[in-house]
Coordinates of C-alpha atoms in Angstrom, one line a residue:
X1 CA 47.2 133.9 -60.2
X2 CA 45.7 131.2 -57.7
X3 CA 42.0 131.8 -56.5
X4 CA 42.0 132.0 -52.9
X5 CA 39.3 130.0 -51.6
X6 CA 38.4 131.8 -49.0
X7 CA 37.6 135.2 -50.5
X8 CA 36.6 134.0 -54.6
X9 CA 33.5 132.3 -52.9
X10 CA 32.3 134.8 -50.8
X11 CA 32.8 137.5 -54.2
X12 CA 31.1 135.0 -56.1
X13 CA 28.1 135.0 -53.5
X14 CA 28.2 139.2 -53.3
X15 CA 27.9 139.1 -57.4
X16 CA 25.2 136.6 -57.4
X17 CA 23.0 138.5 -55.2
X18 CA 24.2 141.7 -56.8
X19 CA 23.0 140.4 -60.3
X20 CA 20.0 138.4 -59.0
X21 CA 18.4 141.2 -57.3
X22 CA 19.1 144.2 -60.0
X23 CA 15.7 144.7 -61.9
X24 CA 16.4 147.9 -63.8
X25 CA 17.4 149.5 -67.2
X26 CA 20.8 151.3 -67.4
X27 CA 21.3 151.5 -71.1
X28 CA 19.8 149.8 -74.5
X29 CA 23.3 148.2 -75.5
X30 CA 23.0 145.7 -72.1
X31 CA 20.0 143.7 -73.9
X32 CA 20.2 144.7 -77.6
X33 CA 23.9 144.2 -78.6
X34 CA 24.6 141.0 -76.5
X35 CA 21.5 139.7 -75.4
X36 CA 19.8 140.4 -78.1
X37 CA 21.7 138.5 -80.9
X38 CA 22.7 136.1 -78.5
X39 CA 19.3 135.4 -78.3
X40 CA 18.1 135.5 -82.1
X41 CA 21.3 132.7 -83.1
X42 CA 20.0 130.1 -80.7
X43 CA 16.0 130.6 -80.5
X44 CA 15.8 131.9 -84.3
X45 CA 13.9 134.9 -83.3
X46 CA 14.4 138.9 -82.0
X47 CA 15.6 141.8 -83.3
X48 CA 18.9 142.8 -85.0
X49 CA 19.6 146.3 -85.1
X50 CA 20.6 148.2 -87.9
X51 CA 24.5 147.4 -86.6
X52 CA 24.1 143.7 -87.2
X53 CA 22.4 144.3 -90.8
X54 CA 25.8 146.1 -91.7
X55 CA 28.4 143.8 -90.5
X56 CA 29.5 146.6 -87.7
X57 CA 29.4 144.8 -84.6
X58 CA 31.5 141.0 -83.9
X59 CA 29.6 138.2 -82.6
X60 CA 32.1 137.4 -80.4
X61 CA 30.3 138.9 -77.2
X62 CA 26.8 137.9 -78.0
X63 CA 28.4 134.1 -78.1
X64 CA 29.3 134.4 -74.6
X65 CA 25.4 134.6 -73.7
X66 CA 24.6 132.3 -76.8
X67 CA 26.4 129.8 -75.0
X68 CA 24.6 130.2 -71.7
X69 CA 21.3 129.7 -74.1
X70 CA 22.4 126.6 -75.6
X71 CA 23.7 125.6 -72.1
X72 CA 19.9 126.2 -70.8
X73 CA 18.4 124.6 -73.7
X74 CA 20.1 121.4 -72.8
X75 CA 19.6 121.6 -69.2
X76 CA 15.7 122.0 -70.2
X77 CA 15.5 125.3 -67.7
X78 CA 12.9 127.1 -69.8
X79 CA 12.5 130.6 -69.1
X80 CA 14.6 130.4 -65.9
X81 CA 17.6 129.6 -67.9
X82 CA 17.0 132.2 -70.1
X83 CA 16.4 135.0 -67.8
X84 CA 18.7 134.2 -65.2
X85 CA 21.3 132.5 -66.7
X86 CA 23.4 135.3 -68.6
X87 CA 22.9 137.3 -64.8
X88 CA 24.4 134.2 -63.5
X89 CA 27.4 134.3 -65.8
X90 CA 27.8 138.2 -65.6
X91 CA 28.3 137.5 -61.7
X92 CA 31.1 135.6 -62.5
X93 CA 32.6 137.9 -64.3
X94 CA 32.4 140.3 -61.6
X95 CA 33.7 138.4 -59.0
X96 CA 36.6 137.4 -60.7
X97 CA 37.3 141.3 -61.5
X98 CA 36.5 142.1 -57.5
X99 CA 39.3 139.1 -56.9
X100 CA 41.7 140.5 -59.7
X101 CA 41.9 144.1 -59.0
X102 CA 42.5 142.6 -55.2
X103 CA 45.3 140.2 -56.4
X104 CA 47.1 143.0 -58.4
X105 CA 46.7 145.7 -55.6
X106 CA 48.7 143.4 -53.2
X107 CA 51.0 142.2 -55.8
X108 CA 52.0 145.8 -56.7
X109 CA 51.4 147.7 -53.5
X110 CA 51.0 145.5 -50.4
X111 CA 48.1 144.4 -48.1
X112 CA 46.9 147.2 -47.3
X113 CA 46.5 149.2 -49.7
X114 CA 44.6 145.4 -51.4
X115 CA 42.3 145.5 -48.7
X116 CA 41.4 149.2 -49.4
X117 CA 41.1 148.3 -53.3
X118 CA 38.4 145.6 -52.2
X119 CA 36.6 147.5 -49.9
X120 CA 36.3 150.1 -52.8
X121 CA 35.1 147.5 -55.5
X122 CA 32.8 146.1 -53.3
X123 CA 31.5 149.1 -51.5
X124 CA 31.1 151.4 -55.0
X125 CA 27.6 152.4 -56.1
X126 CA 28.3 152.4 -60.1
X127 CA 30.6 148.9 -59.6
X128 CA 26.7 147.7 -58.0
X129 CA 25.1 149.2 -60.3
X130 CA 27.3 148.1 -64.2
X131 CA 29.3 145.5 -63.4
X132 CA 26.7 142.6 -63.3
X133 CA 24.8 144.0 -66.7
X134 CA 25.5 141.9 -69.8
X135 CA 27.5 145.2 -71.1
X136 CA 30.7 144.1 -73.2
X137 CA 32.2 147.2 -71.1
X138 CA 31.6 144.6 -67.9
X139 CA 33.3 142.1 -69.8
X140 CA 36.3 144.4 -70.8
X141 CA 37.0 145.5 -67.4
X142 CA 37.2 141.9 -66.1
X143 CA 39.6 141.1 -68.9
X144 CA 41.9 144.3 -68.1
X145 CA 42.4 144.1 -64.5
X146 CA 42.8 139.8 -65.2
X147 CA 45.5 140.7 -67.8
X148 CA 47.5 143.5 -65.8
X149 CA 48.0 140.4 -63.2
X150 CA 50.2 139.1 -65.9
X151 CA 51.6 142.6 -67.3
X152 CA 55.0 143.4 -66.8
X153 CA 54.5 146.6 -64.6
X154 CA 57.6 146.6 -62.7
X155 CA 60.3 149.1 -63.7
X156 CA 62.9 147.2 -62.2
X157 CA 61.9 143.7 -64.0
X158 CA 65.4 142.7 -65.7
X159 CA 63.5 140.0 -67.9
X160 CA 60.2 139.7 -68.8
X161 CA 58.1 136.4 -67.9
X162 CA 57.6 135.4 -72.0
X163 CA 54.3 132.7 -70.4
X164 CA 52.9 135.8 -68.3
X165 CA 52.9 138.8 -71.0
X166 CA 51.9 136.0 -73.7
X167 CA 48.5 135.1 -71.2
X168 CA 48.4 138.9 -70.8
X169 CA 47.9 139.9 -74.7
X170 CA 46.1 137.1 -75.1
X171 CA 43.1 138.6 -72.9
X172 CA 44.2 142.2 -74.4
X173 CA 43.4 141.0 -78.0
X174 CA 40.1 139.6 -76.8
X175 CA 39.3 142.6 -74.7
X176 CA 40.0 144.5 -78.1
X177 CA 38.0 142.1 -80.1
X178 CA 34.9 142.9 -77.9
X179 CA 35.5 146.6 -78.6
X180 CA 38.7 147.7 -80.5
X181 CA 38.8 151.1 -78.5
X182 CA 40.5 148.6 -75.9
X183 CA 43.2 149.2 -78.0
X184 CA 44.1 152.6 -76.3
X185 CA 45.4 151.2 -72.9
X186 CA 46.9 148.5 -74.7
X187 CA 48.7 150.1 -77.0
X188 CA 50.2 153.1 -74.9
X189 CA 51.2 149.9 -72.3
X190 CA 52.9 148.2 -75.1
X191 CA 54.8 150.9 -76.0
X192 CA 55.8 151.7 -72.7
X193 CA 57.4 148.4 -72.5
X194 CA 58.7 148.5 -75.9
X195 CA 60.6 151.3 -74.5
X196 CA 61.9 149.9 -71.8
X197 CA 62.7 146.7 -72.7
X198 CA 64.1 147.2 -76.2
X199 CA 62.9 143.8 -77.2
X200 CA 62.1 143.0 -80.8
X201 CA 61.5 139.3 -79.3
X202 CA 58.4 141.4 -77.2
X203 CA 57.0 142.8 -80.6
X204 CA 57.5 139.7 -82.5
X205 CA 54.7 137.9 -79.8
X206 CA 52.7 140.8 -79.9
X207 CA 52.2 140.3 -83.3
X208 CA 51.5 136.9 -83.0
X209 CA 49.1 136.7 -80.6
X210 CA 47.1 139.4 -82.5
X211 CA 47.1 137.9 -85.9
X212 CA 45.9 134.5 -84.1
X213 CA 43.1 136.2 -81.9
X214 CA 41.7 138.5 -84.8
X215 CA 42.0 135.7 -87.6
X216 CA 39.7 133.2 -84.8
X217 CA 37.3 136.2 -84.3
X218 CA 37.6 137.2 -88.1
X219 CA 36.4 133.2 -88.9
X220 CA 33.9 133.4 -86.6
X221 CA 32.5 136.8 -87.8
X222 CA 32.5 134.4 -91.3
X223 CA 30.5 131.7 -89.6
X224 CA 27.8 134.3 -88.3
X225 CA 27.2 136.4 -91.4
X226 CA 28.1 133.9 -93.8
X227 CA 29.8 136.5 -96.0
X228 CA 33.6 138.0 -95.4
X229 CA 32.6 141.1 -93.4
X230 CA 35.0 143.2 -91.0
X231 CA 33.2 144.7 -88.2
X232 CA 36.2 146.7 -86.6
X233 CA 36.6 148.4 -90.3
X234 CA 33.0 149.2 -90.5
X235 CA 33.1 150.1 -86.6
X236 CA 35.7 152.8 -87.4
X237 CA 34.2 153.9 -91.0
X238 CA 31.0 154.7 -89.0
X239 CA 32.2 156.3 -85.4
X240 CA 35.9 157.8 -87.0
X241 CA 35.4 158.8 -90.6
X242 CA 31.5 159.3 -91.0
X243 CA 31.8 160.6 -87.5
X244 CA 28.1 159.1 -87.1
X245 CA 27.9 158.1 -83.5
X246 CA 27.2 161.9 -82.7
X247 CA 23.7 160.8 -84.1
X248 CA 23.5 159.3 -80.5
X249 CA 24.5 162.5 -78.6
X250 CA 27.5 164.9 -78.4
X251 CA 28.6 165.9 -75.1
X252 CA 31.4 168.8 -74.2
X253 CA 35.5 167.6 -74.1
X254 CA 35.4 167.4 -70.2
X255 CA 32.4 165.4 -70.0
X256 CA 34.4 162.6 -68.5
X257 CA 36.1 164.5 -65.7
X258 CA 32.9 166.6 -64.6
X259 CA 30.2 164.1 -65.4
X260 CA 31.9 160.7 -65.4
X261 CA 34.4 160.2 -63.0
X262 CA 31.7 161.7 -60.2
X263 CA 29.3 158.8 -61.4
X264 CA 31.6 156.7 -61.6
X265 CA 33.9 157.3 -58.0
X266 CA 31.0 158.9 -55.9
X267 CA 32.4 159.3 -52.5
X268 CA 35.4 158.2 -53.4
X269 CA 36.6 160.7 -56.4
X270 CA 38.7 163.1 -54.6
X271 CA 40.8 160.3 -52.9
X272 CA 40.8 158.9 -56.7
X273 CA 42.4 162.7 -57.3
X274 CA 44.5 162.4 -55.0
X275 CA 45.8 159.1 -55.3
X276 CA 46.9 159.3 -59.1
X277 CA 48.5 162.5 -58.2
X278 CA 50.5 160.6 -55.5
X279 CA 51.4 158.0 -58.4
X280 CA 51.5 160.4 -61.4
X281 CA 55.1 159.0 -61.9
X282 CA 53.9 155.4 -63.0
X283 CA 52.8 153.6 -65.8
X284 CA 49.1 152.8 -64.7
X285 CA 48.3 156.6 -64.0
X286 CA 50.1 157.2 -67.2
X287 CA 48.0 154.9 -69.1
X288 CA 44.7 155.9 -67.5
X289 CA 45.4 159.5 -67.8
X290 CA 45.9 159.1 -71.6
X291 CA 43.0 156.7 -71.8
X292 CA 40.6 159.1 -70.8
X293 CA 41.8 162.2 -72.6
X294 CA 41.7 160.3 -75.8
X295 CA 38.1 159.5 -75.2
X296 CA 37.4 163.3 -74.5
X297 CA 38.0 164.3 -78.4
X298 CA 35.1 161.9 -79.5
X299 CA 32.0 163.5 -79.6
X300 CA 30.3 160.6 -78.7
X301 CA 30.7 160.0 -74.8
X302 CA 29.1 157.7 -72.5
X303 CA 30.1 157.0 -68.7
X304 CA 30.5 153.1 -69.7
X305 CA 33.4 154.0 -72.1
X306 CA 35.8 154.7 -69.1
X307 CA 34.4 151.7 -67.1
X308 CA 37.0 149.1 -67.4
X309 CA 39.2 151.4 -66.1
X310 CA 37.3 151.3 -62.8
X311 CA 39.4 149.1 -60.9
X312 CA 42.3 150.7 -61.6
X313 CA 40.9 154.2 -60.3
X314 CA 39.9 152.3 -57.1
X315 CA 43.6 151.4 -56.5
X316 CA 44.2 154.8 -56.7
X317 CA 41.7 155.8 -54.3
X318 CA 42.6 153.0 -52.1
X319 CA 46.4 154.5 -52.1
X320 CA 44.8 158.0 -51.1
X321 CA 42.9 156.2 -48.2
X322 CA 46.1 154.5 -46.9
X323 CA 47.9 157.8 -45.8
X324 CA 44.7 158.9 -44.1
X325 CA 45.5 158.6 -40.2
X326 CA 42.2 158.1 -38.9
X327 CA 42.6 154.8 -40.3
X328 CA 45.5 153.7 -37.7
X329 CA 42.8 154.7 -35.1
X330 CA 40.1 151.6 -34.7
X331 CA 37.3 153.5 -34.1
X332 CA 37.7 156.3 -36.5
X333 CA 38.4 153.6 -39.1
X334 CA 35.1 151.8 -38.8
X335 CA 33.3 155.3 -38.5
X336 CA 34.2 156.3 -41.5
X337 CA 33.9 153.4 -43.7
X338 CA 30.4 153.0 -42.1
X339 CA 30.2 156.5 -43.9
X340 CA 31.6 155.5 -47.1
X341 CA 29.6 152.8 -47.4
X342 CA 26.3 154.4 -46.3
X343 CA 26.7 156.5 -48.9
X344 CA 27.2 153.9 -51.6
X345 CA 24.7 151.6 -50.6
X346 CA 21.5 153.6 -51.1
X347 CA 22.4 154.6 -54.7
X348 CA 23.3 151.0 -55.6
X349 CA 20.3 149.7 -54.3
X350 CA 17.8 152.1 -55.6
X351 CA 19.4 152.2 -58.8
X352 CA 19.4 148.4 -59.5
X353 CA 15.8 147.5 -57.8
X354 CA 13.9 150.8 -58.2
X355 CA 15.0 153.0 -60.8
X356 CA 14.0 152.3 -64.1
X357 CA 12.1 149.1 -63.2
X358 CA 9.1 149.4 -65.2
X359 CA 10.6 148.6 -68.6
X360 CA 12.0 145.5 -67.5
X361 CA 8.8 144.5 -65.1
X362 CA 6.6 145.2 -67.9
X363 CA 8.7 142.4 -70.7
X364 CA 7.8 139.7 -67.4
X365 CA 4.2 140.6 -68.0
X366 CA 4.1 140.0 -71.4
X367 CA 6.2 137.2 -71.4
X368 CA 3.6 135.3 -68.7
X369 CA 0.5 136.5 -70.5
X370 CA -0.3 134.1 -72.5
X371 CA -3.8 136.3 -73.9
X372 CA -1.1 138.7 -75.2
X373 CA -1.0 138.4 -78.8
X374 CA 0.7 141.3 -80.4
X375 CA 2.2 144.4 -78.3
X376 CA 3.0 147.5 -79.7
X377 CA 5.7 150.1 -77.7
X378 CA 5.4 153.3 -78.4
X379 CA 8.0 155.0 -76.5
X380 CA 11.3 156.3 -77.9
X381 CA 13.3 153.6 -79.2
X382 CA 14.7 150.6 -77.3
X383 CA 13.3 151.6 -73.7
X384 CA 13.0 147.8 -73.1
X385 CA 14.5 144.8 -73.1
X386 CA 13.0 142.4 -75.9
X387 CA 12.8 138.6 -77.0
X388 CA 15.6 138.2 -74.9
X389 CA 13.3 139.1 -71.6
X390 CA 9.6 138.7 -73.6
X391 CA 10.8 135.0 -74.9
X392 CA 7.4 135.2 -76.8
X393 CA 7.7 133.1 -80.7
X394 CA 4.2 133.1 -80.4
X395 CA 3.2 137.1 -80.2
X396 CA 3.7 139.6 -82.7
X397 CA 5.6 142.8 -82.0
X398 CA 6.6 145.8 -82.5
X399 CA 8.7 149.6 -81.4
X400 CA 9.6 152.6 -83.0
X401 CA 13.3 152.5 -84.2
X402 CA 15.7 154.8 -84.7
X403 CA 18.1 154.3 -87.1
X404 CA 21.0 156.3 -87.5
X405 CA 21.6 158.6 -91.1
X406 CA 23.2 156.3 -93.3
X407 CA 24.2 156.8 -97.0
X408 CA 22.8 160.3 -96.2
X409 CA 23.9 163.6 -98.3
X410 CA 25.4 166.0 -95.5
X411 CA 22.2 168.4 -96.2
X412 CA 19.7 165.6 -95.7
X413 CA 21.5 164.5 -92.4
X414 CA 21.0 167.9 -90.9
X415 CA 17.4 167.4 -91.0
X416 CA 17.3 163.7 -90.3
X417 CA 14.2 162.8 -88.2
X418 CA 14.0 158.9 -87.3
X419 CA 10.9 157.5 -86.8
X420 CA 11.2 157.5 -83.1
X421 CA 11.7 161.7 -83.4
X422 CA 9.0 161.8 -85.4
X423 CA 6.9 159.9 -83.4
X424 CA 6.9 162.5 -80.8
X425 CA 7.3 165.6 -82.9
X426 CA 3.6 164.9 -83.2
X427 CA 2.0 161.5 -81.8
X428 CA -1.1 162.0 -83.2
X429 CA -0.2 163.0 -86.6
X430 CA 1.8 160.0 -86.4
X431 CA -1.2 158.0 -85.9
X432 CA -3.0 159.3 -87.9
X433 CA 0.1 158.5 -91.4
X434 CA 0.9 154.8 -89.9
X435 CA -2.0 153.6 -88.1
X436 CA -5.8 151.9 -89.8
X437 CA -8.4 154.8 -88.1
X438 CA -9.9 153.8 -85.0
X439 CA -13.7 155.0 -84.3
X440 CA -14.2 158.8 -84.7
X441 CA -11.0 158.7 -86.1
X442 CA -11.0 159.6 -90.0
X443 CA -7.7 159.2 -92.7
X444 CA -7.4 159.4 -95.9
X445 CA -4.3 157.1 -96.1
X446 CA -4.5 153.7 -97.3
X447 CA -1.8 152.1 -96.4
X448 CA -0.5 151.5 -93.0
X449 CA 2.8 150.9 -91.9
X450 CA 1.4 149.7 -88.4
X451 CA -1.9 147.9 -87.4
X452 CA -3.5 148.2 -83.6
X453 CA -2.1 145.6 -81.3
X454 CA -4.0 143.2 -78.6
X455 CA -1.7 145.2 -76.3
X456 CA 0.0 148.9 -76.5
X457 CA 2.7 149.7 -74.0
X458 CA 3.3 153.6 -73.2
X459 CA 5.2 155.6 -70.5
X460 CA 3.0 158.2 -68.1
X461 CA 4.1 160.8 -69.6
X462 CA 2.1 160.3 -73.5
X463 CA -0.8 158.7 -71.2
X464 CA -3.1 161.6 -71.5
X465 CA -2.8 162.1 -75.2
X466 CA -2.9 158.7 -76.4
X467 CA -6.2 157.8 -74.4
X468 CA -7.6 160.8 -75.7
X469 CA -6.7 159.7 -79.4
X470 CA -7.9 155.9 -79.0
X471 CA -10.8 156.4 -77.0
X472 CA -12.7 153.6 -75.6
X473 CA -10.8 151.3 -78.0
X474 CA -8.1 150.5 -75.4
X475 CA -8.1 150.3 -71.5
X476 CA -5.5 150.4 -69.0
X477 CA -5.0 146.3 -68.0
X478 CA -2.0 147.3 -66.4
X479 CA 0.8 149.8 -64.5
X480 CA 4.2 149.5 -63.4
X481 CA 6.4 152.0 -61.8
X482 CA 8.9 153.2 -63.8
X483 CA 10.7 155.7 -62.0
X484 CA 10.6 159.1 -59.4
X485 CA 12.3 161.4 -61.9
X486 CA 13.8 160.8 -65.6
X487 CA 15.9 163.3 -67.1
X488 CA 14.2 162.2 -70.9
X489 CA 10.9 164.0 -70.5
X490 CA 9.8 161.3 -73.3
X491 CA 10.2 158.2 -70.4
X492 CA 8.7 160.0 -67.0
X493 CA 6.0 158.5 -65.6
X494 CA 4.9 154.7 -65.2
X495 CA 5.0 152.3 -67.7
X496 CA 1.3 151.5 -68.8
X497 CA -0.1 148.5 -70.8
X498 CA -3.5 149.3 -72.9
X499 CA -5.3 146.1 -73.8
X500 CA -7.6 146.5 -77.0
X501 CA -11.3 146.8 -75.9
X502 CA -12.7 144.0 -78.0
X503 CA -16.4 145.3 -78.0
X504 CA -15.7 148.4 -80.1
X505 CA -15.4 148.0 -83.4
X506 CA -12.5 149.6 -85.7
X507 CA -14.5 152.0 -88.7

């Protein structure tokens, strides 16, 4: 597959400003599971989460942006490098999965339909929105639509290229590496051709190419820990066997065909309908039809799970647009993908520069206020970025976790509270247990598990009852819109910073 100069560039520019431009929070796993470690290996400090203290989670992602660090580090870019530079690679990413899914649309089903597939990708509000987020799901989907290029799709293929399906598993097994669900599309595609093709020759690689990938990442899993650890055993014990990840939330079986394929396709889900009924004979709807549906018996689901396969359902829509006949009439055409794209563009921009702005605004503040010296968040559990955005050595600080129920008896998991839970079953008995008193505040504990910051950092909504608690010992130094509307009642309302009022004295 040969870039074509022409269009790479112009993707490339689309991505840059895409990722340049997008301010807001989607989900904690963006900054704390690659970012996050990323940044702790190069600048020695952050957080790990309780994932990275068990051995559950590869390094092999967070390396990716590691580089970029050490890149920046030698480049001497500061806090421009470190900011900007993982958004800078992420757009690279994306842009080479706008240009992919356009190369294997025209390879499979001609120029039109390619030109549909594109105008999809770069027209959809959720592709905006994820695909230039430091997600391993971003990465994945890249990977994918790069390796189906090289995938032996066609039916009628006699003989299969040996170079192209060997370049094809090869980004498979890292795809799978990143997150070893990747093995469902994978596997029921390798099957598939197994079938077909009969070829013990075809396993034999297979095999090959896996045990070389996974021993590489298995090395550098080693290197990171510095003890033999297996994080796709670990990842499996904890989300299959222990069945833990419904600590995180359990949604109903058709979550992903009422709730994430809408957010995913917007305007463009019944044509998505449509189109993989038109191909429900071949291997690609096959695949992403069994994909899905094997996802909808976890009890953990998340719209992001399904996102690789995004490109794939935008062929499909783009095959549903091609029979449409308003788009052999000029007029009609551009009328209507003026509509489709009106539609998109307002939810991608608000969601990437308005929505959910605060938390990220509010890690610039601290990390260019140099009087800062400690900051405490007390909000539910990763609602920010962290060192990887504050880049602070120099400040002390602090959130409220939430660690799953580990090594739990089944009774005491039932009435598992983490901190962050109990935090707002009552804030102020909270801070009354884990905080020193403040004045006209009396305790009868000793010992602390938290002191009061320079700096607290609350959302709108606990604003009332936390000034009421701390009195004139804090003021508001700062406020940053957050959001319109949250669904978590917990994060409505702006983001506020309270900076300790040094002239009243603690009791």
């Amino acid at each position: 597959m040969q870039l074509n100069v022409p269009l790479f560039p112009l993707l490339l520019q689309y991505r840059l400003l895409n990722a340049l431009t997008t301010t807001t929070y989607f989900q904690p796993d963006e900054f704390w599971q690659a970012l996050e470690p990323a940044h702790d290996l190069v600048y020695g400090y952050g957080y790990l989460t309780w994932e990275w203290k068990d051995g559950m989670r590869s390094i092999a992602h967070p390396m990716v942006f590691a580089a970029v660090y050490w890149v920046s580090e030698f480049l001497k870019l500061g806090d421009t490098g470190v900011i900007y530079g993982p958004k800078v690679l992420q757009a690279l990413f994306a842009s080479v999965a706008d240009y992919s899914v356009f190369k294997f649309a025209q390879k499979y089903y001609g120029e039109q339909i390619a030109q549909l597939t594109l105008m999809c990708t770069v027209t959809s509000a959720f592709n905006y929105f994820v695909s230039i987020r430091t997600f391993s799901n971003s990465l994945e989907m890249m990977l994918l639509i790069c390796a189906l290029n090289y995938w032996p799709l066609d039916k009628t293929t006699v003989q299969v290229n040996i170079l192209e399906y060997a370049i094809a598993l090869g980004l498979g097994a890292i795809a799978c590496v990143l997150r070893p669900t990747n093995a469902l599309i994978w596997s029921y595609l390798g099957v598939e051709l197994i079938i077909r093709q009969r070829s013990f020759k075809l396993v034999a690689i297979a095999g090959a190419i896996g045990i070389v990938i996974v021993a590489f990442n298995g090395l550098l899993d080693v290197w990171y820990y510095q003890r033999l650890t297996f994080p796709l055993y670990t990842f499996l014990k904890f989300n299959i066997v222990e069945s833990l990840s419904s600590f995180y939330g359990v949604n109903r079986h058709t979550y992903y065909f009422v709730e994430a394929l809408p957010q995913l396709l917007t305007v463009y889900l019944p044509f998505f309908f449509h189109g993989i009924y038109i191909s429900r004979s071949s291997t690609l709807a096959h695949s992403s039809i069994f994909v899905v549906v094997v996802y909808s018996l976890i009890s953990h689901k998340e719209v992001r799970f399904i996102f690789p396969l995004l490109p794939i359902f935008h062929i499909f829509a783009a095959i549903s647009l091609s029979r449409l006949r308003i788009l052999y009439r000029t007029t009609l055409k551009w009328i209507f993908i003026a509509f489709l794209v009106l539609v998109n563009v307002p939810l991608a921009l608000y969601a990437s520069t308005i929505h959910q702005r605060g938390v990220v605004d509010v890690t610039s503040y601290i990390r260019t206020t140099p009087s800062i010296t400690s900051v405490g968040f007390l909000m539910p559990c990763h609602s920010t970025p962290w060192m990887s955005h504050m880049h602070r050595p120099d400040a002390t600080a602090w959130f409220l976790t939430c660690e799953p129920p580990r090594n739990l008896s089944p009774s005491e998991i039932a009435t598992y509270r983490d901190e962050s839970d109990q935090f707002y079953d009552d804030p102020e008995l909270f801070l009354r247990m884990h905080f020193p008193a403040l004045k006209g505040n009396d305790t009868e504990i000793s010992m602390f598990r938290y002191d009061w910051p320079s700096h607290l950092v609350v959302f709108g909504a606990l604003e009332e009852m936390l000034i009421s608690y701390v009195g004139n010992a804090y003021v508001e130094c700062e406020r940053f819109f957050n959001s319109h509307v949250h669904e978590d009642p917990r994060r409505r309302g702006d983001v506020i910073v309270l900076c300790k009022n040094n002239n009243v004295n603690r009791v």
